Amino acid sequence: MSSLTEANVLQALRAVRDPDLHRDIVALNFIKDLTISGSDVSFSIELTTPACPVKDEMKAQAEQAVRSSIPGVGAVNVTMTASVSQRANMQAAPVLTGVKNTIAVASGKGGVGKSTVAVNLALSLAREGARVGLIDCDIYGPSIPLMFNINEKPRLHDQKLVPLEKYGVKVMSIGFLIDSTQAVIWRGPMASGAVKQFMTDVNWGELDYLVFDLPPGTGDIQLTIVQQIPLTGAVIVTTPQEMSLADARRGMAMFQKVNVPILGVVENMSYFVSASGERENIFDNGGGKRVADQFSVPFLGEIPIYTKIRAGSDNGRPVTDAEPDSEPSRIFRTIAKNLAAQISISNFSKQSAPIEISLGSNN
Ligand code: ADP
Protein backbone atom coordinates (compact mmCIF):
# COMPACT_ATOMS: atom_id res chain seq x y z
CA MET A 1 0.00 0.00 0.00
CA SER A 2 1.33 3.46 -0.86
CA SER A 3 1.53 6.24 1.68
CA LEU A 4 0.88 9.85 0.74
CA THR A 5 4.28 11.15 -0.36
CA GLU A 6 5.24 13.24 -3.41
CA ALA A 7 7.14 10.32 -4.90
CA ASN A 8 4.12 8.01 -4.56
CA VAL A 9 1.77 10.59 -6.10
CA LEU A 10 4.13 10.92 -9.06
CA GLN A 11 4.43 7.15 -9.30
CA ALA A 12 0.63 6.90 -9.42
CA LEU A 13 0.41 9.60 -12.09
CA ARG A 14 2.70 7.60 -14.35
CA ALA A 15 -0.38 5.55 -15.18
CA VAL A 16 -1.80 8.55 -17.07
CA ARG A 17 -0.56 8.86 -20.62
CA ASP A 18 -0.90 11.62 -23.17
CA PRO A 19 -2.61 9.78 -26.04
CA ASP A 20 -1.02 12.04 -28.68
CA LEU A 21 2.54 12.18 -27.35
CA HIS A 22 2.49 8.51 -26.25
CA ARG A 23 4.25 9.13 -22.94
CA ASP A 24 3.12 9.36 -19.37
CA ILE A 25 2.41 12.80 -17.94
CA VAL A 26 5.25 12.58 -15.39
CA ALA A 27 7.87 11.76 -18.03
CA LEU A 28 6.49 14.65 -20.10
CA ASN A 29 7.13 16.97 -17.14
CA PHE A 30 3.46 18.03 -17.10
CA ILE A 31 3.10 17.85 -13.28
CA LYS A 32 3.72 21.18 -11.55
CA ASP A 33 3.19 22.64 -8.05
CA LEU A 34 2.67 19.30 -6.31
CA THR A 35 1.80 19.91 -2.66
CA ILE A 36 0.58 17.65 0.11
CA SER A 37 -1.31 19.09 3.04
CA GLY A 38 -2.49 16.59 5.63
CA SER A 39 -4.36 13.97 3.64
CA ASP A 40 -5.05 16.34 0.70
CA VAL A 41 -2.98 16.59 -2.45
CA SER A 42 -2.90 19.37 -5.07
CA PHE A 43 -1.06 19.65 -8.36
CA SER A 44 -1.32 21.20 -11.81
CA ILE A 45 -1.12 19.40 -15.13
CA GLU A 46 0.55 21.75 -17.60
CA LEU A 47 -0.47 20.73 -21.14
CA THR A 48 1.15 21.84 -24.38
CA THR A 49 -2.03 23.63 -25.48
CA PRO A 50 -5.11 25.01 -23.71
CA ALA A 51 -7.13 23.60 -26.63
CA CYS A 52 -6.27 20.00 -25.70
CA PRO A 53 -8.97 17.60 -26.98
CA VAL A 54 -8.53 15.22 -23.99
CA LYS A 55 -8.19 17.80 -21.19
CA ASP A 56 -11.22 16.65 -19.19
CA GLU A 57 -10.43 12.94 -19.54
CA MET A 58 -6.85 13.50 -18.42
CA LYS A 59 -7.98 15.43 -15.35
CA ALA A 60 -10.40 12.65 -14.37
CA GLN A 61 -7.76 9.95 -14.99
CA ALA A 62 -5.20 11.79 -12.83
CA GLU A 63 -7.65 12.10 -9.93
CA GLN A 64 -8.59 8.46 -10.25
CA ALA A 65 -4.95 7.30 -10.49
CA VAL A 66 -4.04 9.03 -7.21
CA ARG A 67 -7.17 7.85 -5.42
CA SER A 68 -6.86 4.24 -6.48
CA SER A 69 -3.18 3.85 -5.57
CA ILE A 70 -2.99 5.85 -2.32
CA PRO A 71 -5.61 4.70 0.22
CA GLY A 72 -6.94 7.28 2.65
CA VAL A 73 -6.10 10.25 0.44
CA GLY A 74 -8.50 13.17 1.07
CA ALA A 75 -9.17 15.85 -1.55
CA VAL A 76 -7.33 15.53 -4.87
CA ASN A 77 -7.21 19.02 -6.42
CA VAL A 78 -6.10 18.98 -10.04
CA THR A 79 -5.70 22.27 -11.95
CA MET A 80 -5.36 22.12 -15.73
CA THR A 81 -2.97 24.73 -17.18
CA ALA A 82 -1.08 25.04 -20.45
CA SER A 83 2.17 26.37 -21.81
CA VAL A 84 2.04 26.15 -25.61
CA SER A 85 5.11 24.47 -27.05
CA GLN A 86 7.20 26.60 -29.38
CA ARG A 87 8.31 25.47 -32.78
CA ALA A 88 12.10 25.21 -33.02
CA ASN A 89 12.20 27.33 -36.21
CA MET A 90 10.39 30.16 -34.35
CA GLN A 91 13.07 30.21 -31.64
CA ALA A 92 15.68 30.94 -34.30
CA ALA A 93 13.57 33.23 -36.53
CA PRO A 94 14.65 36.89 -36.76
CA VAL A 95 10.98 37.94 -37.11
CA LEU A 96 7.90 37.34 -34.95
CA THR A 97 10.06 36.84 -31.87
CA GLY A 98 7.16 36.51 -29.40
CA VAL A 99 5.22 34.06 -31.59
CA LYS A 100 5.33 30.38 -30.69
CA ASN A 101 3.65 28.83 -33.74
CA THR A 102 2.58 29.98 -37.19
CA ILE A 103 -0.14 28.23 -39.18
CA ALA A 104 -0.86 28.82 -42.88
CA VAL A 105 -4.47 28.19 -43.89
CA ALA A 106 -4.46 27.47 -47.60
CA SER A 107 -6.65 26.20 -50.41
CA GLY A 108 -5.99 25.37 -54.01
CA LYS A 109 -9.18 27.15 -55.07
CA GLY A 110 -11.00 30.31 -54.07
CA GLY A 111 -14.49 30.18 -52.60
CA VAL A 112 -14.07 26.93 -50.68
CA GLY A 113 -14.35 28.74 -47.33
CA LYS A 114 -10.66 29.13 -46.52
CA SER A 115 -11.08 32.56 -44.84
CA THR A 116 -14.19 31.38 -43.01
CA VAL A 117 -12.29 28.39 -41.64
CA ALA A 118 -9.19 30.48 -40.78
CA VAL A 119 -11.27 33.02 -38.85
CA ASN A 120 -13.42 30.53 -36.96
CA LEU A 121 -10.43 28.34 -36.06
CA ALA A 122 -8.57 31.42 -34.78
CA LEU A 123 -11.57 32.43 -32.66
CA SER A 124 -12.04 28.88 -31.38
CA LEU A 125 -8.39 28.64 -30.28
CA ALA A 126 -8.72 32.01 -28.52
CA ARG A 127 -11.91 30.90 -26.73
CA GLU A 128 -9.98 27.91 -25.35
CA GLY A 129 -7.54 30.37 -23.75
CA ALA A 130 -4.76 30.60 -26.37
CA ARG A 131 -3.22 33.92 -27.43
CA VAL A 132 -4.04 34.16 -31.13
CA GLY A 133 -3.29 36.47 -34.07
CA LEU A 134 -4.54 36.41 -37.66
CA ILE A 135 -2.90 37.86 -40.79
CA ASP A 136 -5.03 38.33 -43.89
CA CYS A 137 -2.51 37.60 -46.65
CA ASP A 138 -5.08 37.98 -49.40
CA ILE A 139 -3.79 41.31 -50.65
CA TYR A 140 -6.05 41.33 -53.71
CA GLY A 141 -9.26 40.30 -51.98
CA PRO A 142 -8.99 40.91 -48.23
CA SER A 143 -12.09 39.59 -46.49
CA ILE A 144 -11.05 39.89 -42.83
CA PRO A 145 -12.23 43.53 -42.41
CA LEU A 146 -15.76 42.49 -43.42
CA MET A 147 -15.75 39.27 -41.42
CA PHE A 148 -14.67 41.17 -38.27
CA ASN A 149 -16.65 44.31 -39.12
CA ILE A 150 -13.56 46.47 -38.55
CA ASN A 151 -13.52 49.90 -40.13
CA GLU A 152 -10.72 51.57 -38.18
CA LYS A 153 -7.07 51.87 -39.08
CA PRO A 154 -4.31 50.38 -36.92
CA ARG A 155 -2.25 52.98 -35.05
CA LEU A 156 1.52 53.34 -34.96
CA HIS A 157 3.42 52.87 -31.72
CA ASP A 158 7.23 52.96 -31.52
CA GLN A 159 7.33 52.84 -35.33
CA LYS A 160 5.36 49.61 -35.45
CA LEU A 161 1.73 49.03 -36.33
CA VAL A 162 -0.45 47.83 -33.48
CA PRO A 163 -2.76 45.04 -34.69
CA LEU A 164 -6.47 45.60 -34.15
CA GLU A 165 -8.08 43.28 -31.63
CA LYS A 166 -11.59 41.87 -31.78
CA TYR A 167 -13.32 38.71 -30.56
CA GLY A 168 -10.17 37.89 -28.60
CA VAL A 169 -7.94 37.77 -31.70
CA LYS A 170 -5.30 40.27 -32.93
CA VAL A 171 -5.80 40.93 -36.65
CA MET A 172 -4.02 42.65 -39.51
CA SER A 173 -5.18 43.06 -43.09
CA ILE A 174 -4.23 45.21 -46.06
CA GLY A 175 -7.92 46.09 -46.04
CA PHE A 176 -7.35 48.16 -42.88
CA LEU A 177 -4.80 50.31 -44.69
CA ILE A 178 -6.43 50.97 -48.07
CA ASP A 179 -9.82 52.23 -49.20
CA SER A 180 -12.11 49.19 -49.39
CA THR A 181 -13.63 50.34 -52.69
CA GLN A 182 -10.24 50.46 -54.40
CA ALA A 183 -8.77 47.52 -56.26
CA VAL A 184 -5.20 46.61 -55.37
CA ILE A 185 -3.22 46.48 -58.61
CA TRP A 186 0.16 45.66 -57.13
CA ARG A 187 2.48 43.26 -58.82
CA GLY A 188 3.45 40.01 -57.09
CA PRO A 189 6.61 41.23 -55.30
CA MET A 190 4.69 44.14 -53.76
CA ALA A 191 1.99 41.81 -52.53
CA SER A 192 4.43 39.40 -50.91
CA GLY A 193 6.37 42.43 -49.61
CA ALA A 194 3.23 43.59 -47.80
CA VAL A 195 2.90 40.21 -46.08
CA LYS A 196 6.56 40.41 -45.08
CA GLN A 197 5.89 43.83 -43.54
CA PHE A 198 3.02 42.36 -41.55
CA MET A 199 5.65 40.17 -39.91
CA THR A 200 8.41 42.76 -39.45
CA ASP A 201 6.54 46.03 -38.90
CA VAL A 202 3.62 44.91 -36.74
CA ASN A 203 3.95 44.50 -32.99
CA TRP A 204 2.30 41.12 -32.43
CA GLY A 205 3.53 40.76 -28.85
CA GLU A 206 3.35 37.29 -27.32
CA LEU A 207 1.22 34.81 -29.26
CA ASP A 208 0.69 31.05 -29.04
CA TYR A 209 -0.67 30.78 -32.57
CA LEU A 210 -0.45 33.20 -35.50
CA VAL A 211 -2.75 32.17 -38.34
CA PHE A 212 -1.98 33.24 -41.92
CA ASP A 213 -5.01 33.29 -44.20
CA LEU A 214 -3.20 32.75 -47.52
CA PRO A 215 -4.51 33.87 -50.90
CA PRO A 216 -6.06 30.93 -52.80
CA GLY A 217 -3.97 29.03 -55.32
CA THR A 218 -0.43 27.81 -55.78
CA GLY A 219 1.14 30.50 -57.93
CA ASP A 220 4.26 32.60 -57.46
CA ILE A 221 2.74 34.87 -54.83
CA GLN A 222 1.69 31.96 -52.64
CA LEU A 223 5.06 30.28 -53.03
CA THR A 224 6.96 33.48 -52.15
CA ILE A 225 4.76 34.08 -49.10
CA VAL A 226 5.11 30.50 -47.89
CA GLN A 227 8.89 30.67 -48.24
CA GLN A 228 9.26 33.86 -46.25
CA ILE A 229 7.17 32.80 -43.23
CA PRO A 230 8.84 30.53 -40.66
CA LEU A 231 5.89 28.13 -40.66
CA THR A 232 4.98 25.51 -38.07
CA GLY A 233 2.74 23.95 -40.70
CA ALA A 234 -0.18 24.30 -43.08
CA VAL A 235 -3.87 23.48 -42.98
CA ILE A 236 -5.50 22.69 -46.32
CA VAL A 237 -9.15 23.62 -46.78
CA THR A 238 -11.08 21.92 -49.55
CA THR A 239 -14.65 21.18 -50.54
CA PRO A 240 -15.39 17.51 -51.23
CA GLN A 241 -15.81 17.53 -55.01
CA GLU A 242 -13.09 16.51 -57.46
CA MET A 243 -12.85 20.01 -58.95
CA SER A 244 -11.60 21.36 -55.61
CA LEU A 245 -9.60 18.27 -54.62
CA ALA A 246 -7.37 18.49 -57.70
CA ASP A 247 -6.30 21.98 -56.60
CA ALA A 248 -5.98 20.89 -52.97
CA ARG A 249 -3.50 18.22 -54.09
CA ARG A 250 -1.49 20.88 -55.93
CA GLY A 251 -1.48 22.99 -52.75
CA MET A 252 -0.29 20.06 -50.68
CA ALA A 253 2.45 19.28 -53.20
CA MET A 254 3.58 22.93 -52.95
CA PHE A 255 3.97 22.70 -49.16
CA GLN A 256 5.77 19.39 -49.41
CA LYS A 257 8.16 20.85 -51.97
CA VAL A 258 9.19 23.64 -49.60
CA ASN A 259 9.30 21.24 -46.61
CA VAL A 260 6.39 22.77 -44.69
CA PRO A 261 4.58 20.07 -42.69
CA ILE A 262 0.89 19.65 -43.51
CA LEU A 263 -0.89 19.68 -40.15
CA GLY A 264 -4.10 18.42 -41.69
CA VAL A 265 -6.98 18.73 -44.14
CA VAL A 266 -10.36 20.32 -43.38
CA GLU A 267 -13.33 19.46 -45.58
CA ASN A 268 -15.73 22.40 -45.79
CA MET A 269 -19.29 22.40 -47.18
CA SER A 270 -19.35 18.64 -46.59
CA TYR A 271 -23.13 18.36 -46.71
CA PHE A 272 -26.34 20.26 -46.07
CA VAL A 273 -29.15 19.29 -43.72
CA SER A 274 -32.50 20.62 -44.92
CA ALA A 275 -35.21 21.99 -42.60
CA SER A 276 -36.93 18.60 -42.80
CA GLY A 277 -33.71 16.95 -41.54
CA GLU A 278 -32.63 15.40 -44.83
CA ARG A 279 -28.93 15.29 -45.54
CA GLU A 280 -27.82 16.29 -49.00
CA ASN A 281 -24.23 15.91 -50.25
CA ILE A 282 -24.32 18.98 -52.47
CA PHE A 283 -20.61 18.93 -53.33
CA ASP A 284 -20.20 15.19 -52.78
CA ASN A 285 -18.72 13.99 -49.46
CA GLY A 286 -15.57 12.33 -48.14
CA GLY A 287 -13.09 13.85 -50.61
CA GLY A 288 -11.20 15.70 -47.85
CA LYS A 289 -10.56 12.48 -45.96
CA ARG A 290 -9.50 10.71 -49.17
CA VAL A 291 -6.98 13.38 -50.08
CA ALA A 292 -5.62 13.41 -46.49
CA ASP A 293 -5.16 9.63 -46.62
CA GLN A 294 -3.52 9.87 -50.01
CA PHE A 295 -0.88 12.26 -48.60
CA SER A 296 -0.70 10.41 -45.25
CA VAL A 297 -1.60 13.56 -43.31
CA PRO A 298 -4.27 13.95 -40.57
CA PHE A 299 -7.89 14.66 -41.46
CA LEU A 300 -8.99 17.38 -39.01
CA GLY A 301 -12.75 17.25 -39.63
CA GLU A 302 -15.69 18.16 -41.83
CA ILE A 303 -17.89 21.25 -41.72
CA PRO A 304 -21.41 21.12 -43.17
CA ILE A 305 -23.07 24.04 -44.96
CA TYR A 306 -24.85 26.19 -42.38
CA THR A 307 -26.65 29.46 -42.98
CA LYS A 308 -25.31 30.62 -39.59
CA ILE A 309 -21.73 30.30 -40.84
CA ARG A 310 -22.39 32.40 -43.93
CA ALA A 311 -24.47 34.96 -42.02
CA GLY A 312 -21.82 35.30 -39.30
CA SER A 313 -19.19 36.20 -41.89
CA ASP A 314 -21.48 38.63 -43.71
CA ASN A 315 -22.58 40.31 -40.47
CA GLY A 316 -19.05 40.80 -39.22
CA ARG A 317 -19.54 38.56 -36.21
CA PRO A 318 -18.33 35.00 -36.86
CA VAL A 319 -20.62 32.21 -35.67
CA THR A 320 -18.06 30.99 -33.12
CA ASP A 321 -18.40 34.32 -31.30
CA ALA A 322 -22.07 35.05 -31.99
CA GLU A 323 -23.35 31.58 -31.03
CA PRO A 324 -20.58 29.66 -29.26
CA ASP A 325 -22.93 26.85 -28.18
CA SER A 326 -24.38 26.23 -31.66
CA GLU A 327 -23.62 23.09 -33.68
CA PRO A 328 -21.34 24.90 -36.20
CA SER A 329 -19.32 26.38 -33.30
CA ARG A 330 -19.01 22.96 -31.69
CA ILE A 331 -17.66 21.59 -34.98
CA PHE A 332 -15.12 24.43 -35.33
CA ARG A 333 -14.06 23.90 -31.70
CA THR A 334 -13.40 20.19 -32.32
CA ILE A 335 -11.36 20.94 -35.46
CA ALA A 336 -9.41 23.68 -33.63
CA LYS A 337 -8.55 21.19 -30.86
CA ASN A 338 -7.49 18.58 -33.42
CA LEU A 339 -5.27 21.20 -35.03
CA ALA A 340 -3.75 22.25 -31.69
CA ALA A 341 -3.04 18.59 -30.93
CA GLN A 342 -1.30 18.15 -34.30
CA ILE A 343 0.86 21.21 -33.59
CA SER A 344 1.87 19.79 -30.20
CA ILE A 345 2.65 16.41 -31.77
CA SER A 346 4.64 18.01 -34.57
CA ASN A 347 6.62 20.23 -32.15
CA PHE A 348 7.24 17.29 -29.83
CA SER A 349 8.59 15.13 -32.65
CA LYS A 350 11.02 17.91 -33.61
CA GLN A 351 12.49 18.09 -30.10
CA SER A 352 14.64 15.48 -28.51
CA ALA A 353 12.50 13.23 -26.35
CA PRO A 354 12.62 13.99 -22.62
CA ILE A 355 14.70 11.61 -20.54
CA GLU A 356 12.64 9.20 -18.46
CA ILE A 357 13.75 9.30 -14.81
CA SER A 358 12.87 6.29 -12.79
CA LEU A 359 11.50 7.25 -9.38
CA GLY A 360 12.47 5.25 -6.35
CA SER A 361 9.55 3.64 -4.55
CA ASN A 362 8.77 4.73 -0.97
CA ASN A 363 6.40 1.88 -0.31
P1 ADP B 1 -12.37 31.53 -49.59
O1 ADP B 1 -11.59 32.18 -48.52
O2 ADP B 1 -11.98 30.10 -49.82
O3 ADP B 1 -12.42 32.30 -50.86
P2 ADP B 1 -14.70 32.28 -48.03
O4 ADP B 1 -14.29 31.91 -46.65
O5 ADP B 1 -14.66 33.72 -48.40
O6 ADP B 1 -13.91 31.43 -49.10
O7 ADP B 1 -16.17 31.66 -48.22
C1 ADP B 1 -16.90 31.87 -49.43
C2 ADP B 1 -18.37 32.06 -49.08
O8 ADP B 1 -18.90 30.82 -48.56
C3 ADP B 1 -18.62 33.10 -47.98
O9 ADP B 1 -19.82 33.76 -48.28
C4 ADP B 1 -18.78 32.26 -46.72
O10 ADP B 1 -19.59 32.90 -45.75
C5 ADP B 1 -19.46 31.03 -47.25
N1 ADP B 1 -19.17 29.81 -46.47
C6 ADP B 1 -17.96 29.26 -46.23
N2 ADP B 1 -18.08 28.11 -45.54
C7 ADP B 1 -19.40 27.92 -45.33
C8 ADP B 1 -20.18 26.90 -44.65
N3 ADP B 1 -19.62 25.84 -44.09
N4 ADP B 1 -21.54 27.07 -44.63
C9 ADP B 1 -22.12 28.15 -45.20
N5 ADP B 1 -21.45 29.10 -45.85
C10 ADP B 1 -20.10 29.01 -45.92
PDB file of N, CA, C and O and ligand atoms in Angstrom, residues 107 109-116 268-269 303-306 309-310 313, ligand 1:
ATOM      1  N   SER A 107      -5.777  27.028 -49.563  1.00  0.00           N
ATOM      2  CA  SER A 107      -6.650  26.204 -50.405  1.00  0.00           C
ATOM      3  C   SER A 107      -6.146  26.330 -51.830  1.00  0.00           C
ATOM      4  O   SER A 107      -5.523  27.334 -52.184  1.00  0.00           O
ATOM      5  N   LYS A 109      -8.148  26.389 -54.357  1.00  0.00           N
ATOM      6  CA  LYS A 109      -9.176  27.146 -55.072  1.00  0.00           C
ATOM      7  C   LYS A 109      -9.784  28.231 -54.192  1.00  0.00           C
ATOM      8  O   LYS A 109      -9.842  28.060 -52.979  1.00  0.00           O
ATOM      9  N   GLY A 110     -10.283  29.287 -54.816  1.00  0.00           N
ATOM     10  CA  GLY A 110     -11.003  30.314 -54.068  1.00  0.00           C
ATOM     11  C   GLY A 110     -12.446  29.876 -53.846  1.00  0.00           C
ATOM     12  O   GLY A 110     -12.966  29.017 -54.569  1.00  0.00           O
ATOM     13  N   GLY A 111     -13.065  30.426 -52.830  1.00  0.00           N
ATOM     14  CA  GLY A 111     -14.493  30.182 -52.601  1.00  0.00           C
ATOM     15  C   GLY A 111     -14.827  28.903 -51.857  1.00  0.00           C
ATOM     16  O   GLY A 111     -15.998  28.557 -51.702  1.00  0.00           O
ATOM     17  N   VAL A 112     -13.794  28.187 -51.386  1.00  0.00           N
ATOM     18  CA  VAL A 112     -14.067  26.926 -50.677  1.00  0.00           C
ATOM     19  C   VAL A 112     -14.295  27.152 -49.175  1.00  0.00           C
ATOM     20  O   VAL A 112     -14.585  26.228 -48.427  1.00  0.00           O
ATOM     21  N   GLY A 113     -14.129  28.417 -48.737  1.00  0.00           N
ATOM     22  CA  GLY A 113     -14.353  28.742 -47.330  1.00  0.00           C
ATOM     23  C   GLY A 113     -13.077  28.831 -46.525  1.00  0.00           C
ATOM     24  O   GLY A 113     -13.093  28.738 -45.292  1.00  0.00           O
ATOM     25  N   LYS A 114     -11.959  29.058 -47.210  1.00  0.00           N
ATOM     26  CA  LYS A 114     -10.660  29.133 -46.518  1.00  0.00           C
ATOM     27  C   LYS A 114     -10.652  30.225 -45.447  1.00  0.00           C
ATOM     28  O   LYS A 114     -10.266  29.976 -44.305  1.00  0.00           O
ATOM     29  N   SER A 115     -11.094  31.455 -45.826  1.00  0.00           N
ATOM     30  CA  SER A 115     -11.085  32.558 -44.845  1.00  0.00           C
ATOM     31  C   SER A 115     -12.055  32.270 -43.708  1.00  0.00           C
ATOM     32  O   SER A 115     -11.747  32.536 -42.539  1.00  0.00           O
ATOM     33  N   THR A 116     -13.190  31.705 -44.037  1.00  0.00           N
ATOM     34  CA  THR A 116     -14.189  31.375 -43.015  1.00  0.00           C
ATOM     35  C   THR A 116     -13.593  30.392 -42.011  1.00  0.00           C
ATOM     36  O   THR A 116     -13.756  30.548 -40.801  1.00  0.00           O
ATOM     37  N   ASN A 268     -14.667  21.431 -46.053  1.00  0.00           N
ATOM     38  CA  ASN A 268     -15.732  22.399 -45.794  1.00  0.00           C
ATOM     39  C   ASN A 268     -16.886  22.142 -46.774  1.00  0.00           C
ATOM     40  O   ASN A 268     -16.686  21.573 -47.842  1.00  0.00           O
ATOM     41  N   MET A 269     -18.065  22.562 -46.375  1.00  0.00           N
ATOM     42  CA  MET A 269     -19.290  22.403 -47.184  1.00  0.00           C
ATOM     43  C   MET A 269     -19.519  20.915 -47.470  1.00  0.00           C
ATOM     44  O   MET A 269     -19.864  20.523 -48.585  1.00  0.00           O
ATOM     45  N   ILE A 303     -16.971  20.175 -42.124  1.00  0.00           N
ATOM     46  CA  ILE A 303     -17.887  21.251 -41.720  1.00  0.00           C
ATOM     47  C   ILE A 303     -19.046  21.284 -42.722  1.00  0.00           C
ATOM     48  O   ILE A 303     -18.827  21.515 -43.922  1.00  0.00           O
ATOM     49  N   PRO A 304     -20.275  21.047 -42.261  1.00  0.00           N
ATOM     50  CA  PRO A 304     -21.414  21.120 -43.175  1.00  0.00           C
ATOM     51  C   PRO A 304     -21.700  22.559 -43.616  1.00  0.00           C
ATOM     52  O   PRO A 304     -21.096  23.504 -43.113  1.00  0.00           O
ATOM     53  N   ILE A 305     -22.623  22.700 -44.543  1.00  0.00           N
ATOM     54  CA  ILE A 305     -23.072  24.036 -44.957  1.00  0.00           C
ATOM     55  C   ILE A 305     -24.133  24.486 -43.951  1.00  0.00           C
ATOM     56  O   ILE A 305     -25.118  23.785 -43.728  1.00  0.00           O
ATOM     57  N   TYR A 306     -23.890  25.620 -43.332  1.00  0.00           N
ATOM     58  CA  TYR A 306     -24.846  26.189 -42.377  1.00  0.00           C
ATOM     59  C   TYR A 306     -25.082  27.647 -42.728  1.00  0.00           C
ATOM     60  O   TYR A 306     -24.120  28.392 -42.945  1.00  0.00           O
ATOM     61  N   ILE A 309     -23.144  30.046 -40.548  1.00  0.00           N
ATOM     62  CA  ILE A 309     -21.731  30.302 -40.840  1.00  0.00           C
ATOM     63  C   ILE A 309     -21.627  31.450 -41.842  1.00  0.00           C
ATOM     64  O   ILE A 309     -20.878  32.407 -41.646  1.00  0.00           O
ATOM     65  N   ARG A 310     -22.420  31.344 -42.912  1.00  0.00           N
ATOM     66  CA  ARG A 310     -22.392  32.397 -43.935  1.00  0.00           C
ATOM     67  C   ARG A 310     -22.845  33.737 -43.346  1.00  0.00           C
ATOM     68  O   ARG A 310     -22.207  34.781 -43.545  1.00  0.00           O
ATOM     69  N   SER A 313     -20.250  35.518 -41.140  1.00  0.00           N
ATOM     70  CA  SER A 313     -19.193  36.198 -41.887  1.00  0.00           C
ATOM     71  C   SER A 313     -19.723  37.493 -42.501  1.00  0.00           C
ATOM     72  O   SER A 313     -19.060  38.526 -42.456  1.00  0.00           O
TER      73      SER A 313
HETATM   74  P1  ADP B   1     -12.372  31.527 -49.590  1.00  0.00           P
HETATM   75  O1  ADP B   1     -11.588  32.184 -48.519  1.00  0.00           O
HETATM   76  O2  ADP B   1     -11.981  30.101 -49.825  1.00  0.00           O
HETATM   77  O3  ADP B   1     -12.421  32.302 -50.863  1.00  0.00           O
HETATM   78  P2  ADP B   1     -14.700  32.281 -48.027  1.00  0.00           P
HETATM   79  O4  ADP B   1     -14.290  31.913 -46.652  1.00  0.00           O
HETATM   80  O5  ADP B   1     -14.661  33.724 -48.402  1.00  0.00           O
HETATM   81  O6  ADP B   1     -13.906  31.433 -49.103  1.00  0.00           O
HETATM   82  O7  ADP B   1     -16.175  31.658 -48.219  1.00  0.00           O
HETATM   83  C1  ADP B   1     -16.897  31.866 -49.428  1.00  0.00           C
HETATM   84  C2  ADP B   1     -18.372  32.055 -49.076  1.00  0.00           C
HETATM   85  O8  ADP B   1     -18.901  30.822 -48.559  1.00  0.00           O
HETATM   86  C3  ADP B   1     -18.621  33.097 -47.983  1.00  0.00           C
HETATM   87  O9  ADP B   1     -19.825  33.759 -48.281  1.00  0.00           O
HETATM   88  C4  ADP B   1     -18.776  32.264 -46.721  1.00  0.00           C
HETATM   89  O10 ADP B   1     -19.594  32.903 -45.748  1.00  0.00           O
HETATM   90  C5  ADP B   1     -19.460  31.030 -47.255  1.00  0.00           C
HETATM   91  N1  ADP B   1     -19.166  29.808 -46.471  1.00  0.00           N
HETATM   92  C6  ADP B   1     -17.955  29.265 -46.227  1.00  0.00           C
HETATM   93  N2  ADP B   1     -18.084  28.113 -45.544  1.00  0.00           N
HETATM   94  C7  ADP B   1     -19.403  27.922 -45.326  1.00  0.00           C
HETATM   95  C8  ADP B   1     -20.185  26.904 -44.653  1.00  0.00           C
HETATM   96  N3  ADP B   1     -19.618  25.836 -44.093  1.00  0.00           N
HETATM   97  N4  ADP B   1     -21.545  27.071 -44.627  1.00  0.00           N
HETATM   98  C9  ADP B   1     -22.120  28.148 -45.199  1.00  0.00           C
HETATM   99  N5  ADP B   1     -21.448  29.104 -45.855  1.00  0.00           N
HETATM  100  C10 ADP B   1     -20.099  29.014 -45.923  1.00  0.00           C
END
